[in-house]
mmCIF file with all atom_site columns, C-alpha atoms in Angstrom:
data_model
loop_
_atom_site.group_PDB
_atom_site.id
_atom_site.type_symbol
_atom_site.label_atom_id
_atom_site.label_alt_id
_atom_site.label_comp_id
_atom_site.label_asym_id
_atom_site.label_entity_id
_atom_site.label_seq_id
_atom_site.pdbx_PDB_ins_code
_atom_site.Cartn_x
_atom_site.Cartn_y
_atom_site.Cartn_z
_atom_site.occupancy
_atom_site.B_iso_or_equiv
_atom_site.pdbx_formal_charge
_atom_site.auth_seq_id
_atom_site.auth_comp_id
_atom_site.auth_asym_id
_atom_site.auth_atom_id
_atom_site.pdbx_PDB_model_num
ATOM 1   C CA . GLU A 1 1   ? 104.499 124.197 108.374 1.00 73.00 ? 1   GLU A CA 1
ATOM 2   C CA . PRO A 1 2   ? 100.983 124.175 106.914 1.00 78.00 ? 2   PRO A CA 1
ATOM 3   C CA . GLU A 1 3   ? 98.476  121.961 108.664 1.00 89.00 ? 3   GLU A CA 1
ATOM 4   C CA . VAL A 1 4   ? 94.866  120.871 108.518 1.00 94.00 ? 4   VAL A CA 1
ATOM 5   C CA . THR A 1 5   ? 92.675  122.535 111.124 1.00 95.00 ? 5   THR A CA 1
ATOM 6   C CA . GLN A 1 6   ? 89.296  121.444 112.447 1.00 96.00 ? 6   GLN A CA 1
ATOM 7   C CA . THR A 1 7   ? 86.573  123.116 114.478 1.00 96.00 ? 7   THR A CA 1
ATOM 8   C CA . PRO A 1 8   ? 85.166  122.596 116.978 1.00 96.00 ? 8   PRO A CA 1
ATOM 9   C CA . SER A 1 9   ? 87.488  120.320 118.921 1.00 95.00 ? 9   SER A CA 1
ATOM 10  C CA . HIS A 1 10  ? 84.530  118.873 120.803 1.00 96.00 ? 10  HIS A CA 1
ATOM 11  C CA . GLN A 1 11  ? 80.829  118.963 119.880 1.00 97.00 ? 11  GLN A CA 1
ATOM 12  C CA . VAL A 1 12  ? 78.045  117.701 122.081 1.00 97.00 ? 12  VAL A CA 1
ATOM 13  C CA . THR A 1 13  ? 74.612  117.313 120.516 1.00 97.00 ? 13  THR A CA 1
ATOM 14  C CA . GLN A 1 14  ? 71.315  115.639 121.193 1.00 97.00 ? 14  GLN A CA 1
ATOM 15  C CA . MET A 1 15  ? 70.104  112.681 119.170 1.00 97.00 ? 15  MET A CA 1
ATOM 16  C CA . GLY A 1 16  ? 68.205  113.797 116.093 1.00 97.00 ? 16  GLY A CA 1
ATOM 17  C CA . GLN A 1 17  ? 69.956  117.147 115.818 1.00 97.00 ? 17  GLN A CA 1
ATOM 18  C CA . GLU A 1 18  ? 71.995  118.262 112.824 1.00 97.00 ? 18  GLU A CA 1
ATOM 19  C CA . VAL A 1 19  ? 75.694  118.924 113.215 1.00 98.00 ? 19  VAL A CA 1
ATOM 20  C CA . ILE A 1 20  ? 78.252  120.472 110.904 1.00 97.00 ? 20  ILE A CA 1
ATOM 21  C CA . LEU A 1 21  ? 81.906  119.690 111.392 1.00 98.00 ? 21  LEU A CA 1
ATOM 22  C CA . ARG A 1 22  ? 84.328  122.098 109.805 1.00 97.00 ? 22  ARG A CA 1
ATOM 23  C CA . CYS A 1 23  ? 87.779  121.672 108.347 1.00 97.00 ? 23  CYS A CA 1
ATOM 24  C CA . VAL A 1 24  ? 90.291  123.928 106.679 1.00 97.00 ? 24  VAL A CA 1
ATOM 25  C CA . PRO A 1 25  ? 92.558  121.761 104.496 1.00 95.00 ? 25  PRO A CA 1
ATOM 26  C CA . ILE A 1 26  ? 96.102  122.684 103.537 1.00 92.00 ? 26  ILE A CA 1
ATOM 27  C CA . SER A 1 27  ? 95.765  125.537 101.106 1.00 88.00 ? 27  SER A CA 1
ATOM 28  C CA . ASN A 1 28  ? 97.175  124.075 97.878  1.00 86.00 ? 28  ASN A CA 1
ATOM 29  C CA . HIS A 1 29  ? 95.710  120.600 98.337  1.00 89.00 ? 29  HIS A CA 1
ATOM 30  C CA . LEU A 1 30  ? 93.066  119.308 95.974  1.00 87.00 ? 30  LEU A CA 1
ATOM 31  C CA . TYR A 1 31  ? 91.856  116.099 97.603  1.00 89.00 ? 31  TYR A CA 1
ATOM 32  C CA . PHE A 1 32  ? 89.828  116.124 100.817 1.00 93.00 ? 32  PHE A CA 1
ATOM 33  C CA . TYR A 1 33  ? 88.664  113.334 103.079 1.00 95.00 ? 33  TYR A CA 1
ATOM 34  C CA . TRP A 1 34  ? 86.644  112.559 106.176 1.00 97.00 ? 34  TRP A CA 1
ATOM 35  C CA . TYR A 1 35  ? 87.380  109.642 108.468 1.00 97.00 ? 35  TYR A CA 1
ATOM 36  C CA . ARG A 1 36  ? 85.939  108.634 111.812 1.00 96.00 ? 36  ARG A CA 1
ATOM 37  C CA . GLN A 1 37  ? 87.278  106.697 114.777 1.00 93.00 ? 37  GLN A CA 1
ATOM 38  C CA . ILE A 1 38  ? 84.823  105.264 117.242 1.00 93.00 ? 38  ILE A CA 1
ATOM 39  C CA . LEU A 1 39  ? 86.414  105.022 120.674 1.00 89.00 ? 39  LEU A CA 1
ATOM 40  C CA . GLY A 1 40  ? 88.681  102.009 120.866 1.00 84.00 ? 40  GLY A CA 1
ATOM 41  C CA . GLN A 1 41  ? 88.204  101.078 117.216 1.00 86.00 ? 41  GLN A CA 1
ATOM 42  C CA . LYS A 1 42  ? 90.130  101.611 114.013 1.00 88.00 ? 42  LYS A CA 1
ATOM 43  C CA . VAL A 1 43  ? 90.071  104.706 111.844 1.00 93.00 ? 43  VAL A CA 1
ATOM 44  C CA . GLU A 1 44  ? 87.416  104.283 109.132 1.00 94.00 ? 44  GLU A CA 1
ATOM 45  C CA . PHE A 1 45  ? 87.180  106.049 105.788 1.00 94.00 ? 45  PHE A CA 1
ATOM 46  C CA . LEU A 1 46  ? 83.942  107.943 105.141 1.00 96.00 ? 46  LEU A CA 1
ATOM 47  C CA . VAL A 1 47  ? 84.310  109.970 101.957 1.00 95.00 ? 47  VAL A CA 1
ATOM 48  C CA . SER A 1 48  ? 86.746  111.630 99.582  1.00 92.00 ? 48  SER A CA 1
ATOM 49  C CA . PHE A 1 49  ? 86.128  114.803 97.608  1.00 92.00 ? 49  PHE A CA 1
ATOM 50  C CA . TYR A 1 50  ? 87.835  116.158 94.536  1.00 89.00 ? 50  TYR A CA 1
ATOM 51  C CA . ASN A 1 51  ? 86.979  118.812 91.996  1.00 87.00 ? 51  ASN A CA 1
ATOM 52  C CA . ASN A 1 52  ? 83.838  119.761 93.913  1.00 90.00 ? 52  ASN A CA 1
ATOM 53  C CA . GLU A 1 53  ? 82.315  116.339 93.954  1.00 91.00 ? 53  GLU A CA 1
ATOM 54  C CA . ILE A 1 54  ? 82.454  113.113 95.917  1.00 93.00 ? 54  ILE A CA 1
ATOM 55  C CA . SER A 1 55  ? 85.072  110.756 94.515  1.00 89.00 ? 55  SER A CA 1
ATOM 56  C CA . GLU A 1 56  ? 84.562  107.778 96.742  1.00 89.00 ? 56  GLU A CA 1
ATOM 57  C CA . LYS A 1 57  ? 82.418  106.943 99.747  1.00 91.00 ? 57  LYS A CA 1
ATOM 58  C CA . SER A 1 58  ? 82.213  104.033 102.108 1.00 91.00 ? 58  SER A CA 1
ATOM 59  C CA . GLU A 1 59  ? 79.086  102.173 103.137 1.00 90.00 ? 59  GLU A CA 1
ATOM 60  C CA . ILE A 1 60  ? 79.140  104.162 106.378 1.00 93.00 ? 60  ILE A CA 1
ATOM 61  C CA . PHE A 1 61  ? 78.493  107.366 104.418 1.00 94.00 ? 61  PHE A CA 1
ATOM 62  C CA . ASP A 1 62  ? 74.747  107.006 104.018 1.00 93.00 ? 62  ASP A CA 1
ATOM 63  C CA . ASP A 1 63  ? 72.069  109.585 103.240 1.00 94.00 ? 63  ASP A CA 1
ATOM 64  C CA . GLN A 1 64  ? 72.452  111.136 106.691 1.00 96.00 ? 64  GLN A CA 1
ATOM 65  C CA . PHE A 1 65  ? 75.881  112.427 105.720 1.00 97.00 ? 65  PHE A CA 1
ATOM 66  C CA . SER A 1 66  ? 76.832  115.126 103.256 1.00 97.00 ? 66  SER A CA 1
ATOM 67  C CA . VAL A 1 67  ? 79.969  117.073 102.435 1.00 97.00 ? 67  VAL A CA 1
ATOM 68  C CA . GLU A 1 68  ? 80.474  120.473 100.992 1.00 95.00 ? 68  GLU A CA 1
ATOM 69  C CA . ARG A 1 69  ? 83.208  122.896 100.074 1.00 92.00 ? 69  ARG A CA 1
ATOM 70  C CA . PRO A 1 70  ? 81.264  126.117 100.498 1.00 87.00 ? 70  PRO A CA 1
ATOM 71  C CA . ASP A 1 71  ? 84.171  128.428 99.684  1.00 87.00 ? 71  ASP A CA 1
ATOM 72  C CA . GLY A 1 72  ? 87.822  128.241 98.737  1.00 79.00 ? 72  GLY A CA 1
ATOM 73  C CA . SER A 1 73  ? 89.051  127.201 102.143 1.00 87.00 ? 73  SER A CA 1
ATOM 74  C CA . ASN A 1 74  ? 86.482  125.251 104.165 1.00 94.00 ? 74  ASN A CA 1
ATOM 75  C CA . PHE A 1 75  ? 85.408  121.631 103.838 1.00 96.00 ? 75  PHE A CA 1
ATOM 76  C CA . THR A 1 76  ? 82.433  120.523 105.911 1.00 97.00 ? 76  THR A CA 1
ATOM 77  C CA . LEU A 1 77  ? 80.783  117.297 107.001 1.00 98.00 ? 77  LEU A CA 1
ATOM 78  C CA . LYS A 1 78  ? 77.095  117.477 107.869 1.00 98.00 ? 78  LYS A CA 1
ATOM 79  C CA . ILE A 1 79  ? 75.188  114.838 109.743 1.00 97.00 ? 79  ILE A CA 1
ATOM 80  C CA . ARG A 1 80  ? 71.477  115.554 109.305 1.00 96.00 ? 80  ARG A CA 1
ATOM 81  C CA . SER A 1 81  ? 69.945  113.643 112.178 1.00 95.00 ? 81  SER A CA 1
ATOM 82  C CA . THR A 1 82  ? 72.517  112.366 114.613 1.00 97.00 ? 82  THR A CA 1
ATOM 83  C CA . LYS A 1 83  ? 72.281  108.960 116.246 1.00 96.00 ? 83  LYS A CA 1
ATOM 84  C CA . LEU A 1 84  ? 74.000  107.683 119.357 1.00 97.00 ? 84  LEU A CA 1
ATOM 85  C CA . GLU A 1 85  ? 76.258  105.519 117.204 1.00 96.00 ? 85  GLU A CA 1
ATOM 86  C CA . ASP A 1 86  ? 77.572  108.621 115.418 1.00 97.00 ? 86  ASP A CA 1
ATOM 87  C CA . SER A 1 87  ? 79.571  109.445 118.538 1.00 97.00 ? 87  SER A CA 1
ATOM 88  C CA . ALA A 1 88  ? 83.198  109.294 117.425 1.00 97.00 ? 88  ALA A CA 1
ATOM 89  C CA . MET A 1 89  ? 86.284  111.308 116.611 1.00 95.00 ? 89  MET A CA 1
ATOM 90  C CA . TYR A 1 90  ? 85.975  112.724 113.115 1.00 97.00 ? 90  TYR A CA 1
ATOM 91  C CA . PHE A 1 91  ? 89.163  113.456 111.217 1.00 96.00 ? 91  PHE A CA 1
ATOM 92  C CA . CYS A 1 92  ? 89.510  115.622 108.160 1.00 97.00 ? 92  CYS A CA 1
ATOM 93  C CA . ALA A 1 93  ? 92.459  115.052 105.829 1.00 95.00 ? 93  ALA A CA 1
ATOM 94  C CA . SER A 1 94  ? 93.802  116.533 102.643 1.00 93.00 ? 94  SER A CA 1
ATOM 95  C CA . SER A 1 95  ? 96.382  115.522 100.100 1.00 90.00 ? 95  SER A CA 1
ATOM 96  C CA . GLY A 1 96  ? 98.530  117.230 97.535  1.00 81.00 ? 96  GLY A CA 1
ATOM 97  C CA . THR A 1 97  ? 98.327  118.391 94.055  1.00 64.00 ? 97  THR A CA 1
ATOM 98  C CA . SER A 1 98  ? 99.642  115.650 91.845  1.00 66.00 ? 98  SER A CA 1
ATOM 99  C CA . GLY A 1 99  ? 101.813 112.597 91.487  1.00 66.00 ? 99  GLY A CA 1
ATOM 100 C CA . ALA A 1 100 ? 103.188 110.755 94.486  1.00 62.00 ? 100 ALA A CA 1
ATOM 101 C CA . SER A 1 101 ? 102.432 113.612 96.881  1.00 66.00 ? 101 SER A CA 1
ATOM 102 C CA . SER A 1 102 ? 98.739  113.173 96.212  1.00 68.00 ? 102 SER A CA 1
ATOM 103 C CA . TYR A 1 103 ? 98.892  109.904 98.145  1.00 78.00 ? 103 TYR A CA 1
ATOM 104 C CA . GLU A 1 104 ? 100.174 111.514 101.363 1.00 86.00 ? 104 GLU A CA 1
ATOM 105 C CA . GLN A 1 105 ? 97.115  112.409 103.362 1.00 90.00 ? 105 GLN A CA 1
ATOM 106 C CA . TYR A 1 106 ? 97.608  114.963 106.115 1.00 92.00 ? 106 TYR A CA 1
ATOM 107 C CA . PHE A 1 107 ? 95.188  114.782 109.004 1.00 94.00 ? 107 PHE A CA 1
ATOM 108 C CA . GLY A 1 108 ? 93.687  117.402 111.253 1.00 94.00 ? 108 GLY A CA 1
ATOM 109 C CA . PRO A 1 109 ? 93.506  117.034 115.033 1.00 93.00 ? 109 PRO A CA 1
ATOM 110 C CA . GLY A 1 110 ? 89.916  115.801 114.910 1.00 95.00 ? 110 GLY A CA 1
ATOM 111 C CA . THR A 1 111 ? 86.521  116.792 116.265 1.00 97.00 ? 111 THR A CA 1
ATOM 112 C CA . ARG A 1 112 ? 85.133  114.662 119.052 1.00 96.00 ? 112 ARG A CA 1
ATOM 113 C CA . LEU A 1 113 ? 81.394  114.318 118.503 1.00 98.00 ? 113 LEU A CA 1
ATOM 114 C CA . THR A 1 114 ? 79.306  113.181 121.441 1.00 98.00 ? 114 THR A CA 1
ATOM 115 C CA . VAL A 1 115 ? 75.642  112.395 120.794 1.00 97.00 ? 115 VAL A CA 1
ATOM 116 C CA . THR A 1 116 ? 73.463  112.171 123.881 1.00 97.00 ? 116 THR A CA 1
ATOM 117 C CA . ALA B 2 1   ? 88.153  94.278  99.705  1.00 78.00 ? 1   ALA B CA 1
ATOM 118 C CA . GLN B 2 2   ? 91.362  95.558  101.202 1.00 85.00 ? 2   GLN B CA 1
ATOM 119 C CA . SER B 2 3   ? 92.381  95.018  104.814 1.00 91.00 ? 3   SER B CA 1
ATOM 120 C CA . VAL B 2 4   ? 95.247  95.634  107.209 1.00 95.00 ? 4   VAL B CA 1
ATOM 121 C CA . ALA B 2 5   ? 96.283  93.573  110.211 1.00 96.00 ? 5   ALA B CA 1
ATOM 122 C CA . GLN B 2 6   ? 98.418  94.795  113.058 1.00 97.00 ? 6   GLN B CA 1
ATOM 123 C CA . PRO B 2 7   ? 98.781  91.668  115.180 1.00 96.00 ? 7   PRO B CA 1
ATOM 124 C CA . GLU B 2 8   ? 100.162 93.373  118.290 1.00 96.00 ? 8   GLU B CA 1
ATOM 125 C CA . ASP B 2 9   ? 98.054  95.661  120.458 1.00 96.00 ? 9   ASP B CA 1
ATOM 126 C CA . GLN B 2 10  ? 101.179 96.799  122.290 1.00 97.00 ? 10  GLN B CA 1
ATOM 127 C CA . VAL B 2 11  ? 104.931 96.615  121.769 1.00 98.00 ? 11  VAL B CA 1
ATOM 128 C CA . ASN B 2 12  ? 107.353 97.314  124.610 1.00 98.00 ? 12  ASN B CA 1
ATOM 129 C CA . VAL B 2 13  ? 110.952 98.211  123.839 1.00 97.00 ? 13  VAL B CA 1
ATOM 130 C CA . ALA B 2 14  ? 113.790 99.495  125.982 1.00 97.00 ? 14  ALA B CA 1
ATOM 131 C CA . GLU B 2 15  ? 115.224 102.859 124.988 1.00 97.00 ? 15  GLU B CA 1
ATOM 132 C CA . GLY B 2 16  ? 118.170 102.447 122.629 1.00 97.00 ? 16  GLY B CA 1
ATOM 133 C CA . ASN B 2 17  ? 117.041 99.041  121.378 1.00 98.00 ? 17  ASN B CA 1
ATOM 134 C CA . PRO B 2 18  ? 115.741 98.429  117.862 1.00 97.00 ? 18  PRO B CA 1
ATOM 135 C CA . LEU B 2 19  ? 111.990 98.357  117.416 1.00 97.00 ? 19  LEU B CA 1
ATOM 136 C CA . THR B 2 20  ? 109.643 96.657  114.978 1.00 98.00 ? 20  THR B CA 1
ATOM 137 C CA . VAL B 2 21  ? 105.910 97.226  114.625 1.00 98.00 ? 21  VAL B CA 1
ATOM 138 C CA . LYS B 2 22  ? 104.286 94.616  112.428 1.00 98.00 ? 22  LYS B CA 1
ATOM 139 C CA . CYS B 2 23  ? 101.773 95.115  109.634 1.00 98.00 ? 23  CYS B CA 1
ATOM 140 C CA . THR B 2 24  ? 100.356 92.767  107.027 1.00 98.00 ? 24  THR B CA 1
ATOM 141 C CA . TYR B 2 25  ? 97.905  93.713  104.314 1.00 96.00 ? 25  TYR B CA 1
ATOM 142 C CA . SER B 2 26  ? 95.516  92.279  101.798 1.00 93.00 ? 26  SER B CA 1
ATOM 143 C CA . VAL B 2 27  ? 94.589  93.896  98.488  1.00 88.00 ? 27  VAL B CA 1
ATOM 144 C CA . SER B 2 28  ? 93.548  92.460  95.174  1.00 83.00 ? 28  SER B CA 1
ATOM 145 C CA . GLY B 2 29  ? 95.973  94.591  93.178  1.00 83.00 ? 29  GLY B CA 1
ATOM 146 C CA . ASN B 2 30  ? 99.190  96.422  93.939  1.00 85.00 ? 30  ASN B CA 1
ATOM 147 C CA . PRO B 2 31  ? 99.304  98.116  97.334  1.00 89.00 ? 31  PRO B CA 1
ATOM 148 C CA . TYR B 2 32  ? 100.163 101.615 98.374  1.00 91.00 ? 32  TYR B CA 1
ATOM 149 C CA . LEU B 2 33  ? 101.230 101.399 102.010 1.00 94.00 ? 33  LEU B CA 1
ATOM 150 C CA . PHE B 2 34  ? 101.521 103.996 104.752 1.00 95.00 ? 34  PHE B CA 1
ATOM 151 C CA . TRP B 2 35  ? 102.473 104.415 108.378 1.00 97.00 ? 35  TRP B CA 1
ATOM 152 C CA . TYR B 2 36  ? 100.960 107.076 110.599 1.00 96.00 ? 36  TYR B CA 1
ATOM 153 C CA . VAL B 2 37  ? 101.621 107.969 114.233 1.00 96.00 ? 37  VAL B CA 1
ATOM 154 C CA . GLN B 2 38  ? 99.119  109.413 116.690 1.00 92.00 ? 38  GLN B CA 1
ATOM 155 C CA . TYR B 2 39  ? 100.130 111.173 119.877 1.00 89.00 ? 39  TYR B CA 1
ATOM 156 C CA . PRO B 2 40  ? 97.538  111.754 122.630 1.00 83.00 ? 40  PRO B CA 1
ATOM 157 C CA . ASN B 2 41  ? 94.913  114.337 121.667 1.00 76.00 ? 41  ASN B CA 1
ATOM 158 C CA . ARG B 2 42  ? 96.522  114.863 118.270 1.00 79.00 ? 42  ARG B CA 1
ATOM 159 C CA . GLY B 2 43  ? 95.646  113.906 114.733 1.00 84.00 ? 43  GLY B CA 1
ATOM 160 C CA . LEU B 2 44  ? 97.427  111.268 112.700 1.00 91.00 ? 44  LEU B CA 1
ATOM 161 C CA . GLN B 2 45  ? 100.867 112.290 111.490 1.00 92.00 ? 45  GLN B CA 1
ATOM 162 C CA . PHE B 2 46  ? 102.259 110.868 108.253 1.00 92.00 ? 46  PHE B CA 1
ATOM 163 C CA . LEU B 2 47  ? 105.511 108.924 108.750 1.00 95.00 ? 47  LEU B CA 1
ATOM 164 C CA . LEU B 2 48  ? 106.279 107.228 105.456 1.00 94.00 ? 48  LEU B CA 1
ATOM 165 C CA . LYS B 2 49  ? 104.839 105.548 102.402 1.00 92.00 ? 49  LYS B CA 1
ATOM 166 C CA . TYR B 2 50  ? 105.597 102.844 99.866  1.00 93.00 ? 50  TYR B CA 1
ATOM 167 C CA . ILE B 2 51  ? 104.293 103.451 96.369  1.00 88.00 ? 51  ILE B CA 1
ATOM 168 C CA . THR B 2 52  ? 106.842 101.772 94.127  1.00 84.00 ? 52  THR B CA 1
ATOM 169 C CA . GLY B 2 53  ? 110.597 101.294 93.845  1.00 86.00 ? 53  GLY B CA 1
ATOM 170 C CA . ASP B 2 54  ? 112.942 100.294 96.649  1.00 90.00 ? 54  ASP B CA 1
ATOM 171 C CA . ASN B 2 55  ? 111.408 97.941  99.162  1.00 93.00 ? 55  ASN B CA 1
ATOM 172 C CA . LEU B 2 56  ? 113.054 99.800  102.060 1.00 95.00 ? 56  LEU B CA 1
ATOM 173 C CA . VAL B 2 57  ? 111.552 103.232 102.540 1.00 95.00 ? 57  VAL B CA 1
ATOM 174 C CA . LYS B 2 58  ? 112.761 105.859 104.961 1.00 95.00 ? 58  LYS B CA 1
ATOM 175 C CA . GLY B 2 59  ? 110.550 108.360 106.705 1.00 93.00 ? 59  GLY B CA 1
ATOM 176 C CA . SER B 2 60  ? 110.341 110.901 109.468 1.00 91.00 ? 60  SER B CA 1
ATOM 177 C CA . TYR B 2 61  ? 112.055 110.691 112.866 1.00 93.00 ? 61  TYR B CA 1
ATOM 178 C CA . GLY B 2 62  ? 114.459 107.921 111.779 1.00 95.00 ? 62  GLY B CA 1
ATOM 179 C CA . PHE B 2 63  ? 111.731 105.401 111.005 1.00 97.00 ? 63  PHE B CA 1
ATOM 180 C CA . GLU B 2 64  ? 111.869 103.062 108.059 1.00 97.00 ? 64  GLU B CA 1
ATOM 181 C CA . ALA B 2 65  ? 109.686 100.283 106.708 1.00 98.00 ? 65  ALA B CA 1
ATOM 182 C CA . GLU B 2 66  ? 110.299 97.295  104.510 1.00 96.00 ? 66  GLU B CA 1
ATOM 183 C CA . PHE B 2 67  ? 107.825 96.211  101.872 1.00 96.00 ? 67  PHE B CA 1
ATOM 184 C CA . ASN B 2 68  ? 107.761 92.449  101.397 1.00 96.00 ? 68  ASN B CA 1
ATOM 185 C CA . LYS B 2 69  ? 105.436 91.435  98.600  1.00 94.00 ? 69  LYS B CA 1
ATOM 186 C CA . SER B 2 70  ? 105.718 87.688  99.116  1.00 94.00 ? 70  SER B CA 1
ATOM 187 C CA . GLN B 2 71  ? 104.807 88.003  102.789 1.00 96.00 ? 71  GLN B CA 1
ATOM 188 C CA . THR B 2 72  ? 102.369 90.880  102.173 1.00 96.00 ? 72  THR B CA 1
ATOM 189 C CA . SER B 2 73  ? 104.022 92.767  104.996 1.00 97.00 ? 73  SER B CA 1
ATOM 190 C CA . PHE B 2 74  ? 105.121 96.325  105.663 1.00 98.00 ? 74  PHE B CA 1
ATOM 191 C CA . HIS B 2 75  ? 106.784 96.320  109.084 1.00 98.00 ? 75  HIS B CA 1
ATOM 192 C CA . LEU B 2 76  ? 107.856 99.594  110.667 1.00 98.00 ? 76  LEU B CA 1
ATOM 193 C CA . LYS B 2 77  ? 111.373 99.691  112.102 1.00 98.00 ? 77  LYS B CA 1
ATOM 194 C CA . LYS B 2 78  ? 113.796 101.964 113.887 1.00 98.00 ? 78  LYS B CA 1
ATOM 195 C CA . PRO B 2 79  ? 117.379 101.050 114.813 1.00 97.00 ? 79  PRO B CA 1
ATOM 196 C CA . SER B 2 80  ? 117.400 102.801 118.180 1.00 97.00 ? 80  SER B CA 1
ATOM 197 C CA . ALA B 2 81  ? 114.192 103.658 120.038 1.00 97.00 ? 81  ALA B CA 1
ATOM 198 C CA . LEU B 2 82  ? 113.616 106.908 121.924 1.00 97.00 ? 82  LEU B CA 1
ATOM 199 C CA . VAL B 2 83  ? 111.205 107.460 124.797 1.00 96.00 ? 83  VAL B CA 1
ATOM 200 C CA . SER B 2 84  ? 109.577 110.142 122.645 1.00 95.00 ? 84  SER B CA 1
ATOM 201 C CA . ASP B 2 85  ? 108.656 107.460 120.083 1.00 96.00 ? 85  ASP B CA 1
ATOM 202 C CA . SER B 2 86  ? 106.002 106.193 122.495 1.00 96.00 ? 86  SER B CA 1
ATOM 203 C CA . ALA B 2 87  ? 102.683 106.629 120.671 1.00 96.00 ? 87  ALA B CA 1
ATOM 204 C CA . LEU B 2 88  ? 99.968  104.809 118.740 1.00 95.00 ? 88  LEU B CA 1
ATOM 205 C CA . TYR B 2 89  ? 101.062 103.635 115.287 1.00 97.00 ? 89  TYR B CA 1
ATOM 206 C CA . PHE B 2 90  ? 98.736  102.886 112.399 1.00 97.00 ? 90  PHE B CA 1
ATOM 207 C CA . CYS B 2 91  ? 99.462  101.012 109.205 1.00 97.00 ? 91  CYS B CA 1
ATOM 208 C CA . ALA B 2 92  ? 97.234  101.829 106.218 1.00 96.00 ? 92  ALA B CA 1
ATOM 209 C CA . VAL B 2 93  ? 96.764  100.604 102.667 1.00 93.00 ? 93  VAL B CA 1
ATOM 210 C CA . ARG B 2 94  ? 95.025  101.611 99.506  1.00 86.00 ? 94  ARG B CA 1
ATOM 211 C CA . GLU B 2 95  ? 94.937  99.771  96.265  1.00 76.00 ? 95  GLU B CA 1
ATOM 212 C CA . SER B 2 96  ? 96.703  101.366 93.342  1.00 66.00 ? 96  SER B CA 1
ATOM 213 C CA . LEU B 2 97  ? 94.488  102.423 90.495  1.00 55.00 ? 97  LEU B CA 1
ATOM 214 C CA . TYR B 2 98  ? 95.311  102.438 86.850  1.00 46.00 ? 98  TYR B CA 1
ATOM 215 C CA . SER B 2 99  ? 94.114  106.007 86.695  1.00 46.00 ? 99  SER B CA 1
ATOM 216 C CA . GLY B 2 100 ? 96.273  107.093 89.610  1.00 49.00 ? 100 GLY B CA 1
ATOM 217 C CA . GLY B 2 101 ? 95.389  110.095 91.712  1.00 51.00 ? 101 GLY B CA 1
ATOM 218 C CA . GLY B 2 102 ? 94.862  110.571 95.399  1.00 55.00 ? 102 GLY B CA 1
ATOM 219 C CA . ALA B 2 103 ? 91.123  110.364 95.806  1.00 62.00 ? 103 ALA B CA 1
ATOM 220 C CA . ASP B 2 104 ? 90.917  106.923 97.360  1.00 77.00 ? 104 ASP B CA 1
ATOM 221 C CA . GLY B 2 105 ? 90.385  106.474 101.038 1.00 87.00 ? 105 GLY B CA 1
ATOM 222 C CA . LEU B 2 106 ? 92.836  104.582 103.185 1.00 91.00 ? 106 LEU B CA 1
ATOM 223 C CA . THR B 2 107 ? 92.067  101.367 105.034 1.00 92.00 ? 107 THR B CA 1
ATOM 224 C CA . PHE B 2 108 ? 93.668  101.408 108.472 1.00 95.00 ? 108 PHE B CA 1
ATOM 225 C CA . GLY B 2 109 ? 94.777  98.741  110.870 1.00 96.00 ? 109 GLY B CA 1
ATOM 226 C CA . LYS B 2 110 ? 93.571  98.896  114.463 1.00 94.00 ? 110 LYS B CA 1
ATOM 227 C CA . GLY B 2 111 ? 96.809  100.440 115.678 1.00 95.00 ? 111 GLY B CA 1
ATOM 228 C CA . THR B 2 112 ? 99.704  99.332  117.863 1.00 97.00 ? 112 THR B CA 1
ATOM 229 C CA . HIS B 2 113 ? 100.676 101.074 121.065 1.00 96.00 ? 113 HIS B CA 1
ATOM 230 C CA . LEU B 2 114 ? 104.450 101.473 121.138 1.00 97.00 ? 114 LEU B CA 1
ATOM 231 C CA . ILE B 2 115 ? 105.882 101.954 124.613 1.00 97.00 ? 115 ILE B CA 1
ATOM 232 C CA . ILE B 2 116 ? 109.548 102.825 124.975 1.00 97.00 ? 116 ILE B CA 1
ATOM 233 C CA . GLN B 2 117 ? 110.856 102.255 128.463 1.00 95.00 ? 117 GLN B CA 1
ATOM 234 C CA . PRO B 2 118 ? 113.714 104.424 129.782 1.00 94.00 ? 118 PRO B CA 1
#
C-alpha cells in the first residue's frame, strides 16, 4: 500500500539555523500539506500546496517558512532561522486526484524537530 | 473560524464493549468531517470521513461515525472494542467550499486517548 514517507525521523538543530524537512507524497496525489504538533498540543495546519503553488496557509506559516516541490517526487518544508518554539513534530500529508478522494489526507510518520 | 472539540482526554472501555469517542465541531458553512487514529511513533491514519449523504458512515477496522447536524456532532463508535484499538484518536473538520477540491487544511481536535482494557 502506498504511503507518505518523511526524512529525517528526528532532526536536532541550533537556534538560528536553517532546516529542511523532506517528504515524498503518494505518487499520484496532487495536493500536499504540512502540519505540526507541538508536544502535548493539537495538530495544527501550516500550509497546503497544489499545482506548484501555495493554496492556503495558516497564520503560523510566516516568512520564516517556505515550501517547495523541487522535483516530481519530493515536497520540502524549509525553516530559515529556527526558534526554540519551532520544536515540534512536523507531519507531511497528501491527498488524491479528484472528487471525494481529494479530501482524504494521508499522513507521513512525521519528523521530530528539536531546536536547542 | 472553524473549530473542533473533543471533550474527553481519555476514554476507558472494557474489551468487547461498545465504545464512543465524542466530537463536536463549529463551522460557518457545511462541514467535511474526519476521524484519524495515531499509534505511538506513527503518523495519523485515516479512519473515515463524512462529506455528504448518509449520516452514518463506516470506516476502517469496524469503526463508524454518526453525523448529527442539529447537535453539530460527529461521534466515533464501534460495537465491540478490541485491545488493539487502544490509541490516540483525532477528529478533524474543514469547511466545504463552493469550488470543491482538496487544498484546504484540516482543523483538528486535541485528541482522545482510547484505552481498551482486557
